[in-house]
PDB file of C-alpha atoms in Angstrom:
ATOM      1  CA  UNK A   1      18.842  13.544 -13.645  1.00 73.00           C
ATOM      2  CA  UNK A   2      16.556  10.819 -13.036  1.00 80.00           C
ATOM      3  CA  UNK A   3      12.840  11.234 -11.668  1.00 83.00           C
ATOM      4  CA  UNK A   4      13.531   8.663  -8.994  1.00 86.00           C
ATOM      5  CA  UNK A   5      15.910  11.071  -7.457  1.00 89.00           C
ATOM      6  CA  UNK A   6      13.015  13.559  -7.269  1.00 89.00           C
ATOM      7  CA  UNK A   7      10.950  10.857  -5.692  1.00 88.00           C
ATOM      8  CA  UNK A   8      13.545   9.894  -3.107  1.00 89.00           C
ATOM      9  CA  UNK A   9      14.052  13.730  -2.178  1.00 91.00           C
ATOM     10  CA  UNK A  10      10.331  14.086  -1.575  1.00 90.00           C
ATOM     11  CA  UNK A  11       9.925  11.000   0.727  1.00 88.00           C
ATOM     12  CA  UNK A  12      13.166  12.548   2.617  1.00 89.00           C
ATOM     13  CA  UNK A  13      11.469  15.703   2.864  1.00 88.00           C
ATOM     14  CA  UNK A  14       8.101  13.917   4.092  1.00 84.00           C
ATOM     15  CA  UNK A  15       9.748  11.650   6.678  1.00 84.00           C
ATOM     16  CA  UNK A  16      12.822  13.860   7.946  1.00 84.00           C
ATOM     17  CA  UNK A  17      14.730  10.534   8.246  1.00 86.00           C
ATOM     18  CA  UNK A  18      17.220   8.769   5.808  1.00 88.00           C
ATOM     19  CA  UNK A  19      16.624   5.619   7.441  1.00 88.00           C
ATOM     20  CA  UNK A  20      12.834   5.656   7.147  1.00 86.00           C
ATOM     21  CA  UNK A  21      13.159   7.019   3.631  1.00 86.00           C
ATOM     22  CA  UNK A  22      15.585   4.164   2.642  1.00 85.00           C
ATOM     23  CA  UNK A  23      13.180   1.708   3.899  1.00 82.00           C
ATOM     24  CA  UNK A  24      10.138   3.339   2.125  1.00 79.00           C
ATOM     25  CA  UNK A  25      11.944   3.456  -1.239  1.00 80.00           C
ATOM     26  CA  UNK A  26      13.326  -0.306  -0.479  1.00 76.00           C
ATOM     27  CA  UNK A  27      16.937   0.649  -0.715  1.00 79.00           C
ATOM     28  CA  UNK A  28      19.776   0.561   1.678  1.00 85.00           C
ATOM     29  CA  UNK A  29      20.664   3.601   3.489  1.00 85.00           C
ATOM     30  CA  UNK A  30      24.074   3.939   1.801  1.00 88.00           C
ATOM     31  CA  UNK A  31      22.165   3.578  -1.558  1.00 87.00           C
ATOM     32  CA  UNK A  32      19.589   5.980  -0.759  1.00 89.00           C
ATOM     33  CA  UNK A  33      22.248   8.598   0.531  1.00 90.00           C
ATOM     34  CA  UNK A  34      24.261   8.245  -2.747  1.00 90.00           C
ATOM     35  CA  UNK A  35      21.121   8.895  -4.763  1.00 91.00           C
ATOM     36  CA  UNK A  36      20.323  12.236  -2.880  1.00 93.00           C
ATOM     37  CA  UNK A  37      23.817  13.305  -3.275  1.00 91.00           C
ATOM     38  CA  UNK A  38      23.671  12.656  -6.979  1.00 90.00           C
ATOM     39  CA  UNK A  39      20.696  14.902  -6.965  1.00 92.00           C
ATOM     40  CA  UNK A  40      22.464  17.567  -5.172  1.00 92.00           C
ATOM     41  CA  UNK A  41      25.456  17.408  -7.409  1.00 90.00           C
ATOM     42  CA  UNK A  42      22.966  17.600 -10.515  1.00 90.00           C
ATOM     43  CA  UNK A  43      21.341  20.713  -8.787  1.00 90.00           C
ATOM     44  CA  UNK A  44      24.679  22.313  -7.766  1.00 90.00           C
ATOM     45  CA  UNK A  45      23.835  22.931  -4.113  1.00 90.00           C
ATOM     46  CA  UNK A  46      23.098  21.093  -0.909  1.00 90.00           C
ATOM     47  CA  UNK A  47      19.444  20.530  -0.372  1.00 92.00           C
ATOM     48  CA  UNK A  48      19.718  18.781   3.050  1.00 91.00           C
ATOM     49  CA  UNK A  49      20.860  20.304   6.185  1.00 86.00           C
ATOM     50  CA  UNK A  50      22.967  17.444   7.720  1.00 78.00           C
ATOM     51  CA  UNK A  51      23.922  19.490  10.721  1.00 75.00           C
ATOM     52  CA  UNK A  52      20.556  19.257  12.209  1.00 66.00           C
ATOM     53  CA  UNK A  53      18.335  16.481  13.581  1.00 67.00           C
ATOM     54  CA  UNK A  54      15.769  15.401  12.703  1.00 73.00           C
ATOM     55  CA  UNK A  55      16.918  15.844   8.889  1.00 79.00           C
ATOM     56  CA  UNK A  56      15.699  19.213   7.557  1.00 86.00           C
ATOM     57  CA  UNK A  57      16.049  20.977   4.266  1.00 90.00           C
ATOM     58  CA  UNK A  58      18.164  23.920   3.398  1.00 91.00           C
ATOM     59  CA  UNK A  59      16.541  27.079   2.130  1.00 90.00           C
ATOM     60  CA  UNK A  60      17.628  25.813  -1.288  1.00 92.00           C
ATOM     61  CA  UNK A  61      15.920  22.498  -0.611  1.00 91.00           C
ATOM     62  CA  UNK A  62      12.716  24.041   0.481  1.00 90.00           C
ATOM     63  CA  UNK A  63      12.474  25.947  -2.767  1.00 91.00           C
ATOM     64  CA  UNK A  64      13.180  22.745  -4.830  1.00 91.00           C
ATOM     65  CA  UNK A  65      10.809  20.815  -2.974  1.00 90.00           C
ATOM     66  CA  UNK A  66       8.184  22.750  -4.324  1.00 87.00           C
ATOM     67  CA  UNK A  67       9.664  22.643  -7.876  1.00 88.00           C
ATOM     68  CA  UNK A  68      10.141  19.067  -7.629  1.00 88.00           C
ATOM     69  CA  UNK A  69       6.422  18.358  -6.985  1.00 85.00           C
ATOM     70  CA  UNK A  70       5.625  20.571 -10.012  1.00 81.00           C
ATOM     71  CA  UNK A  71       8.190  18.509 -12.254  1.00 85.00           C
ATOM     72  CA  UNK A  72       6.766  15.432 -11.248  1.00 81.00           C
ATOM     73  CA  UNK A  73       3.264  16.543 -11.803  1.00 77.00           C
ATOM     74  CA  UNK A  74       4.222  17.846 -15.179  1.00 79.00           C
ATOM     75  CA  UNK A  75       5.855  14.497 -16.210  1.00 80.00           C
ATOM     76  CA  UNK A  76       2.576  12.527 -15.047  1.00 72.00           C
ATOM     77  CA  UNK A  77       0.398  14.922 -16.801  1.00 70.00           C
ATOM     78  CA  UNK A  78       2.524  14.637 -20.061  1.00 74.00           C
ATOM     79  CA  UNK A  79       2.503  10.948 -19.854  1.00 69.00           C
ATOM     80  CA  UNK A  80      -1.267  11.026 -19.397  1.00 64.00           C
ATOM     81  CA  UNK A  81      -1.600  13.159 -22.533  1.00 65.00           C
ATOM     82  CA  UNK A  82       0.570  10.866 -24.573  1.00 66.00           C
ATOM     83  CA  UNK A  83      -1.562   8.039 -23.539  1.00 57.00           C
ATOM     84  CA  UNK A  84      -4.894   9.886 -24.745  1.00 58.00           C
ATOM     85  CA  UNK A  85      -6.206  10.156 -21.228  1.00 57.00           C
ATOM     86  CA  UNK A  86      -8.688  12.850 -20.892  1.00 59.00           C
ATOM     87  CA  UNK A  87      -8.613  15.718 -17.974  1.00 60.00           C
ATOM     88  CA  UNK A  88     -10.735  14.497 -15.052  1.00 62.00           C
ATOM     89  CA  UNK A  89     -14.435  15.923 -14.646  1.00 72.00           C
ATOM     90  CA  UNK A  90     -14.457  18.545 -11.744  1.00 76.00           C
ATOM     91  CA  UNK A  91     -16.773  15.923  -9.780  1.00 86.00           C
ATOM     92  CA  UNK A  92     -14.315  13.068 -10.074  1.00 90.00           C
ATOM     93  CA  UNK A  93     -12.558  11.472  -7.230  1.00 94.00           C
ATOM     94  CA  UNK A  94      -8.856  10.300  -7.467  1.00 92.00           C
ATOM     95  CA  UNK A  95      -7.981   7.443  -5.422  1.00 95.00           C
ATOM     96  CA  UNK A  96      -4.525   5.700  -4.986  1.00 94.00           C
ATOM     97  CA  UNK A  97      -5.017   2.053  -3.776  1.00 94.00           C
ATOM     98  CA  UNK A  98      -2.915  -0.933  -3.456  1.00 91.00           C
ATOM     99  CA  UNK A  99      -3.703  -3.771  -5.946  1.00 89.00           C
ATOM    100  CA  UNK A 100      -5.406  -6.147  -3.554  1.00 91.00           C
ATOM    101  CA  UNK A 101      -7.802  -3.286  -2.056  1.00 93.00           C
ATOM    102  CA  UNK A 102      -8.622  -2.399  -5.513  1.00 92.00           C
ATOM    103  CA  UNK A 103      -9.990  -5.839  -6.238  1.00 90.00           C
ATOM    104  CA  UNK A 104     -11.488  -6.946  -3.002  1.00 88.00           C
ATOM    105  CA  UNK A 105     -12.458  -4.032  -0.680  1.00 93.00           C
ATOM    106  CA  UNK A 106     -12.909  -0.802  -2.783  1.00 95.00           C
ATOM    107  CA  UNK A 107     -15.820  -2.045  -5.255  1.00 93.00           C
ATOM    108  CA  UNK A 108     -17.948  -3.247  -2.375  1.00 93.00           C
ATOM    109  CA  UNK A 109     -17.163  -0.253  -0.195  1.00 96.00           C
ATOM    110  CA  UNK A 110     -18.077   1.991  -3.117  1.00 95.00           C
ATOM    111  CA  UNK A 111     -21.422   0.469  -3.625  1.00 95.00           C
ATOM    112  CA  UNK A 112     -22.351   0.693   0.022  1.00 95.00           C
ATOM    113  CA  UNK A 113     -21.534   4.455   0.051  1.00 95.00           C
ATOM    114  CA  UNK A 114     -23.422   5.235  -3.070  1.00 95.00           C
ATOM    115  CA  UNK A 115     -26.522   3.865  -1.249  1.00 95.00           C
ATOM    116  CA  UNK A 116     -26.412   6.756   0.796  1.00 94.00           C
ATOM    117  CA  UNK A 117     -24.241   9.416  -1.010  1.00 95.00           C
ATOM    118  CA  UNK A 118     -25.458   8.942  -4.514  1.00 94.00           C
ATOM    119  CA  UNK A 119     -23.519   8.106  -7.729  1.00 93.00           C
ATOM    120  CA  UNK A 120     -19.816   8.789  -7.491  1.00 94.00           C
ATOM    121  CA  UNK A 121     -17.510   9.268 -10.322  1.00 92.00           C
ATOM    122  CA  UNK A 122     -14.113   7.930  -9.604  1.00 93.00           C
ATOM    123  CA  UNK A 123     -10.567   7.249 -11.064  1.00 90.00           C
ATOM    124  CA  UNK A 124      -8.431   4.594  -9.417  1.00 91.00           C
ATOM    125  CA  UNK A 125      -4.789   4.259  -9.536  1.00 88.00           C
ATOM    126  CA  UNK A 126      -3.942   0.680  -8.423  1.00 88.00           C
ATOM    127  CA  UNK A 127      -0.239   0.068  -7.516  1.00 85.00           C
ATOM    128  CA  UNK A 128       1.790  -1.176  -4.790  1.00 82.00           C
ATOM    129  CA  UNK A 129       1.570   0.453  -1.175  1.00 83.00           C
ATOM    130  CA  UNK A 130       4.885   2.264  -1.718  1.00 79.00           C
ATOM    131  CA  UNK A 131       3.785   3.973  -4.967  1.00 81.00           C
ATOM    132  CA  UNK A 132       0.253   4.607  -3.671  1.00 87.00           C
ATOM    133  CA  UNK A 133       1.781   6.456  -0.950  1.00 86.00           C
ATOM    134  CA  UNK A 134       4.054   8.164  -3.130  1.00 82.00           C
ATOM    135  CA  UNK A 135       1.209   9.371  -5.104  1.00 85.00           C
ATOM    136  CA  UNK A 136      -0.463  11.064  -2.288  1.00 89.00           C
ATOM    137  CA  UNK A 137       2.700  12.769  -1.137  1.00 84.00           C
ATOM    138  CA  UNK A 138       3.735  14.044  -4.648  1.00 78.00           C
ATOM    139  CA  UNK A 139       0.297  15.409  -5.236  1.00 81.00           C
ATOM    140  CA  UNK A 140      -0.534  12.598  -7.735  1.00 82.00           C
ATOM    141  CA  UNK A 141      -3.885  11.885  -6.197  1.00 89.00           C
ATOM    142  CA  UNK A 142      -6.169  13.279  -3.509  1.00 92.00           C
ATOM    143  CA  UNK A 143      -6.983  10.343  -1.652  1.00 96.00           C
ATOM    144  CA  UNK A 144      -5.040   7.213  -0.356  1.00 96.00           C
ATOM    145  CA  UNK A 145      -6.428   3.966   0.498  1.00 96.00           C
ATOM    146  CA  UNK A 146      -3.956   1.527   2.337  1.00 94.00           C
ATOM    147  CA  UNK A 147      -3.577  -0.914   4.954  1.00 94.00           C
ATOM    148  CA  UNK A 148      -1.963  -0.174   8.377  1.00 93.00           C
ATOM    149  CA  UNK A 149      -0.462  -2.065  10.965  1.00 93.00           C
ATOM    150  CA  UNK A 150       1.228  -0.552  14.211  1.00 92.00           C
ATOM    151  CA  UNK A 151       4.440  -2.586  13.741  1.00 87.00           C
ATOM    152  CA  UNK A 152       4.392  -1.728  10.012  1.00 83.00           C
ATOM    153  CA  UNK A 153       3.057   1.775   9.954  1.00 83.00           C
ATOM    154  CA  UNK A 154       2.496   4.252   6.906  1.00 81.00           C
ATOM    155  CA  UNK A 155       4.745   7.002   7.606  1.00 78.00           C
ATOM    156  CA  UNK A 156       2.483  10.497   7.124  1.00 86.00           C
ATOM    157  CA  UNK A 157       2.897  13.576   9.118  1.00 85.00           C
ATOM    158  CA  UNK A 158      -0.306  14.057  11.302  1.00 87.00           C
ATOM    159  CA  UNK A 159       0.128  17.899  10.909  1.00 88.00           C
ATOM    160  CA  UNK A 160      -0.048  17.316   6.975  1.00 90.00           C
ATOM    161  CA  UNK A 161      -2.446  14.701   6.477  1.00 94.00           C
ATOM    162  CA  UNK A 162      -5.757  13.332   8.114  1.00 96.00           C
ATOM    163  CA  UNK A 163      -7.212   9.928   7.935  1.00 97.00           C
ATOM    164  CA  UNK A 164     -10.195   7.730   8.789  1.00 98.00           C
ATOM    165  CA  UNK A 165     -10.386   4.133   9.778  1.00 97.00           C
ATOM    166  CA  UNK A 166     -12.732   2.144   7.147  1.00 97.00           C
ATOM    167  CA  UNK A 167     -12.423  -1.196   8.509  1.00 96.00           C
ATOM    168  CA  UNK A 168     -10.263  -4.311   9.322  1.00 96.00           C
ATOM    169  CA  UNK A 169      -8.825  -6.924   7.187  1.00 95.00           C
ATOM    170  CA  UNK A 170      -7.339 -10.276   8.611  1.00 97.00           C
ATOM    171  CA  UNK A 171      -4.335 -11.940   6.634  1.00 97.00           C
ATOM    172  CA  UNK A 172      -4.108 -15.688   7.313  1.00 97.00           C
ATOM    173  CA  UNK A 173      -3.002 -18.736   5.448  1.00 98.00           C
ATOM    174  CA  UNK A 174      -5.112 -20.525   2.913  1.00 98.00           C
ATOM    175  CA  UNK A 175      -5.030 -23.766   0.814  1.00 98.00           C
ATOM    176  CA  UNK A 176      -7.056 -25.445  -1.880  1.00 98.00           C
ATOM    177  CA  UNK A 177      -9.809 -27.741  -0.726  1.00 97.00           C
ATOM    178  CA  UNK A 178      -9.902 -31.384  -1.313  1.00 94.00           C
ATOM    179  CA  UNK A 179     -13.303 -33.147  -2.182  1.00 91.00           C
ATOM    180  CA  UNK A 180     -14.201 -33.218   1.503  1.00 92.00           C
ATOM    181  CA  UNK A 181     -13.814 -29.452   1.618  1.00 93.00           C
ATOM    182  CA  UNK A 182     -10.808 -29.940   3.784  1.00 96.00           C
ATOM    183  CA  UNK A 183      -7.462 -27.923   3.104  1.00 97.00           C
ATOM    184  CA  UNK A 184      -5.170 -30.020   1.155  1.00 97.00           C
ATOM    185  CA  UNK A 185      -2.176 -28.572   3.048  1.00 97.00           C
ATOM    186  CA  UNK A 186      -1.886 -27.268   6.558  1.00 97.00           C
ATOM    187  CA  UNK A 187       0.611 -25.406   8.844  1.00 97.00           C
ATOM    188  CA  UNK A 188       3.074 -25.858  10.573  1.00 96.00           C
ATOM    189  CA  UNK A 189       4.404 -28.845   8.438  1.00 95.00           C
ATOM    190  CA  UNK A 190       7.576 -30.659   9.513  1.00 95.00           C
ATOM    191  CA  UNK A 191      11.187 -30.961   8.506  1.00 94.00           C
ATOM    192  CA  UNK A 192      10.510 -34.148   6.877  1.00 96.00           C
ATOM    193  CA  UNK A 193       7.500 -32.706   5.045  1.00 96.00           C
ATOM    194  CA  UNK A 194       7.645 -29.048   4.664  1.00 97.00           C
ATOM    195  CA  UNK A 195       4.607 -27.211   3.305  1.00 98.00           C
ATOM    196  CA  UNK A 196       4.950 -26.035  -0.285  1.00 98.00           C
ATOM    197  CA  UNK A 197       4.802 -22.245   0.253  1.00 98.00           C
ATOM    198  CA  UNK A 198       3.822 -19.333  -2.059  1.00 97.00           C
ATOM    199  CA  UNK A 199       5.053 -16.167  -0.856  1.00 97.00           C
ATOM    200  CA  UNK A 200       5.145 -12.453  -1.581  1.00 95.00           C
ATOM    201  CA  UNK A 201       8.182 -10.597  -3.300  1.00 88.00           C
ATOM    202  CA  UNK A 202      10.599  -8.493  -1.115  1.00 83.00           C
ATOM    203  CA  UNK A 203       8.798  -5.253  -2.007  1.00 76.00           C
ATOM    204  CA  UNK A 204       5.340  -6.245  -1.092  1.00 85.00           C
ATOM    205  CA  UNK A 205       3.603  -4.922   2.073  1.00 89.00           C
ATOM    206  CA  UNK A 206       2.090  -8.460   2.578  1.00 94.00           C
ATOM    207  CA  UNK A 207       5.642  -9.772   2.595  1.00 93.00           C
ATOM    208  CA  UNK A 208       6.155  -7.793   5.891  1.00 91.00           C
ATOM    209  CA  UNK A 209       2.825  -8.884   7.465  1.00 95.00           C
ATOM    210  CA  UNK A 210       3.418 -12.376   6.601  1.00 96.00           C
ATOM    211  CA  UNK A 211       6.945 -12.359   8.334  1.00 95.00           C
ATOM    212  CA  UNK A 212       5.123 -10.948  11.142  1.00 95.00           C
ATOM    213  CA  UNK A 213       2.723 -13.734  11.475  1.00 97.00           C
ATOM    214  CA  UNK A 214       5.480 -16.451  11.042  1.00 96.00           C
ATOM    215  CA  UNK A 215       7.435 -14.506  13.801  1.00 95.00           C
ATOM    216  CA  UNK A 216       4.757 -14.680  16.168  1.00 94.00           C
ATOM    217  CA  UNK A 217       3.318 -18.195  15.247  1.00 94.00           C
ATOM    218  CA  UNK A 218       2.339 -20.506  18.023  1.00 93.00           C
ATOM    219  CA  UNK A 219       4.908 -23.101  16.830  1.00 94.00           C
ATOM    220  CA  UNK A 220       7.863 -23.176  14.465  1.00 93.00           C
ATOM    221  CA  UNK A 221       6.769 -23.367  10.737  1.00 95.00           C
ATOM    222  CA  UNK A 222       8.453 -25.626   8.089  1.00 97.00           C
ATOM    223  CA  UNK A 223       7.910 -24.105   4.600  1.00 97.00           C
ATOM    224  CA  UNK A 224       9.311 -24.844   1.087  1.00 97.00           C
ATOM    225  CA  UNK A 225       9.187 -21.714  -1.025  1.00 96.00           C
ATOM    226  CA  UNK A 226       7.661 -22.713  -4.341  1.00 96.00           C
ATOM    227  CA  UNK A 227       6.657 -19.305  -5.959  1.00 95.00           C
ATOM    228  CA  UNK A 228       6.968 -15.485  -5.350  1.00 94.00           C
ATOM    229  CA  UNK A 229       5.177 -12.624  -6.545  1.00 90.00           C
ATOM    230  CA  UNK A 230       4.075  -8.974  -5.329  1.00 85.00           C
ATOM    231  CA  UNK A 231       0.337  -9.423  -5.851  1.00 88.00           C
ATOM    232  CA  UNK A 232      -2.172 -11.260  -3.669  1.00 92.00           C
ATOM    233  CA  UNK A 233      -4.416 -12.034  -6.709  1.00 91.00           C
ATOM    234  CA  UNK A 234      -1.485 -14.030  -8.389  1.00 91.00           C
ATOM    235  CA  UNK A 235      -1.162 -16.054  -5.250  1.00 95.00           C
ATOM    236  CA  UNK A 236      -4.661 -16.714  -4.803  1.00 95.00           C
ATOM    237  CA  UNK A 237      -4.764 -18.344  -8.076  1.00 94.00           C
ATOM    238  CA  UNK A 238      -1.540 -20.368  -7.598  1.00 96.00           C
ATOM    239  CA  UNK A 239      -3.409 -21.627  -4.361  1.00 97.00           C
ATOM    240  CA  UNK A 240      -6.626 -22.322  -6.420  1.00 96.00           C
ATOM    241  CA  UNK A 241      -4.488 -24.424  -8.681  1.00 96.00           C
ATOM    242  CA  UNK A 242      -3.114 -26.593  -5.675  1.00 96.00           C
ATOM    243  CA  UNK A 243       0.390 -25.300  -5.673  1.00 97.00           C
ATOM    244  CA  UNK A 244       0.574 -24.583  -2.048  1.00 97.00           C
ATOM    245  CA  UNK A 245      -0.190 -22.451   0.911  1.00 98.00           C
ATOM    246  CA  UNK A 246      -0.418 -18.559   0.728  1.00 98.00           C
ATOM    247  CA  UNK A 247      -1.294 -15.933   3.088  1.00 98.00           C
ATOM    248  CA  UNK A 248      -3.994 -14.004   1.724  1.00 97.00           C
ATOM    249  CA  UNK A 249      -6.460 -11.360   2.836  1.00 96.00           C
ATOM    250  CA  UNK A 250      -9.976 -12.607   3.850  1.00 94.00           C
ATOM    251  CA  UNK A 251     -11.845 -10.206   1.551  1.00 92.00           C
ATOM    252  CA  UNK A 252      -9.950 -11.605  -1.419  1.00 92.00           C
ATOM    253  CA  UNK A 253     -11.042 -15.225  -0.919  1.00 95.00           C
ATOM    254  CA  UNK A 254     -14.381 -14.735   0.828  1.00 93.00           C
ATOM    255  CA  UNK A 255     -16.167 -16.138  -2.474  1.00 92.00           C
ATOM    256  CA  UNK A 256     -13.801 -19.094  -2.844  1.00 96.00           C
ATOM    257  CA  UNK A 257     -14.197 -19.988   0.885  1.00 96.00           C
ATOM    258  CA  UNK A 258     -18.077 -19.836   0.631  1.00 95.00           C
ATOM    259  CA  UNK A 259     -17.785 -22.101  -2.499  1.00 94.00           C
ATOM    260  CA  UNK A 260     -15.603 -24.615  -0.734  1.00 95.00           C
ATOM    261  CA  UNK A 261     -12.597 -24.084  -3.271  1.00 97.00           C
ATOM    262  CA  UNK A 262     -10.253 -22.688  -0.195  1.00 97.00           C
ATOM    263  CA  UNK A 263     -10.163 -23.135   3.395  1.00 97.00           C
ATOM    264  CA  UNK A 264      -7.799 -21.769   6.168  1.00 97.00           C
ATOM    265  CA  UNK A 265      -4.657 -23.771   6.341  1.00 98.00           C
ATOM    266  CA  UNK A 266      -4.184 -23.316  10.091  1.00 97.00           C
ATOM    267  CA  UNK A 267      -6.308 -22.014  13.055  1.00 95.00           C
ATOM    268  CA  UNK A 268      -7.018 -18.262  13.636  1.00 92.00           C
ATOM    269  CA  UNK A 269      -3.647 -17.683  15.675  1.00 94.00           C
ATOM    270  CA  UNK A 270      -1.961 -17.889  12.442  1.00 97.00           C
ATOM    271  CA  UNK A 271      -3.008 -14.428  11.232  1.00 97.00           C
ATOM    272  CA  UNK A 272      -2.804 -10.760  11.636  1.00 97.00           C
ATOM    273  CA  UNK A 273      -5.383  -8.026  11.633  1.00 97.00           C
ATOM    274  CA  UNK A 274      -4.688  -4.850   9.576  1.00 96.00           C
ATOM    275  CA  UNK A 275      -6.795  -1.466   9.393  1.00 96.00           C
ATOM    276  CA  UNK A 276      -7.993  -0.272   6.143  1.00 97.00           C
ATOM    277  CA  UNK A 277      -7.418   3.504   6.182  1.00 97.00           C
ATOM    278  CA  UNK A 278      -8.280   6.564   3.905  1.00 98.00           C
ATOM    279  CA  UNK A 279      -5.799   9.541   4.037  1.00 97.00           C
ATOM    280  CA  UNK A 280      -6.024  12.961   2.379  1.00 96.00           C
ATOM    281  CA  UNK A 281      -3.972  16.070   2.808  1.00 93.00           C
ATOM    282  CA  UNK A 282      -5.232  18.773   5.150  1.00 93.00           C
ATOM    283  CA  UNK A 283      -4.966  21.426   2.507  1.00 89.00           C
ATOM    284  CA  UNK A 284      -8.142  22.588   1.285  1.00 87.00           C
ATOM    285  CA  UNK A 285      -9.066  20.691  -2.109  1.00 87.00           C
ATOM    286  CA  UNK A 286     -11.818  20.651  -4.723  1.00 89.00           C
ATOM    287  CA  UNK A 287     -15.317  20.989  -3.678  1.00 92.00           C
ATOM    288  CA  UNK A 288     -16.245  17.600  -4.563  1.00 93.00           C
ATOM    289  CA  UNK A 289     -13.320  16.221  -2.423  1.00 94.00           C
ATOM    290  CA  UNK A 290     -14.389  18.413   0.568  1.00 96.00           C
ATOM    291  CA  UNK A 291     -18.108  17.233   0.341  1.00 96.00           C
ATOM    292  CA  UNK A 292     -17.147  13.525  -0.022  1.00 97.00           C
ATOM    293  CA  UNK A 293     -14.721  13.730   2.874  1.00 97.00           C
ATOM    294  CA  UNK A 294     -17.551  15.391   5.163  1.00 97.00           C
ATOM    295  CA  UNK A 295     -19.942  12.566   4.312  1.00 97.00           C
ATOM    296  CA  UNK A 296     -17.171   9.999   5.280  1.00 97.00           C
ATOM    297  CA  UNK A 297     -16.324  11.634   8.539  1.00 97.00           C
ATOM    298  CA  UNK A 298     -20.004  11.221   9.543  1.00 96.00           C
ATOM    299  CA  UNK A 299     -19.578   7.499   8.953  1.00 96.00           C
ATOM    300  CA  UNK A 300     -16.076   6.625  10.256  1.00 97.00           C
ATOM    301  CA  UNK A 301     -13.799   7.202  13.283  1.00 96.00           C
ATOM    302  CA  UNK A 302     -10.727   9.484  12.646  1.00 96.00           C
ATOM    303  CA  UNK A 303      -7.115   8.229  12.946  1.00 91.00           C
TER     304      UNK A 303
END
């Protein structure tokens, strides 16, 4: 049995859809279905009721869901123990946050909150959007900060999770500046001279957002892929070195734009706005989490 099978099963139990679960796990539906079958074979009984729609769990599946959460938590706790991590103090808040937000948005947001709330003790799990979502669903964290766009939504059951809108982030193309503080590369380029493009890997949330921008661009874009990675910070450094154009969140490049190092590589129509959201389970949590959430609800609108 592989731990990823447990993760697959918990996502399926959460979404009730093989199709959405396969997308969330970045697998084809046949590959995802084979992994669920492999888990059922290992357990020795059917966990999914395939006669119903939407997908539901069998009685055995409902029992196994609770045990799967426990098993994954035990694995994570054991890993933390072996890594020498100490248990969290009772007042510490746990966040799962995508890498980009952990670099650009979270530090300033926390500073602003502490001016009213007071000092906060936090532990941050920085990862990709998919793993941050799993951390919340599997009980590995109490608070999830993430991006949201209606065409690429985060799939969380409203009956089980509540959320707040923290702000808006805009993704748009940027290029290194020349000595006149003008972008060295601009979109859309041409067939004869395509723009060197620095893109996101297939499993990155910003890859989906970039494709959405390009699909709705005011004119055809001519790009020549030079580099791929799943982290916006990695692409920003490549842009700063002059290797091409990348679609970057504004909060990640605001300092470089002010300093004249980077500039937008196209007008404002080449971009997309994403909400920044914070989620938590509706189940009662530790007093520190409940106090913090009550404070946040007085400042931000609910989803």
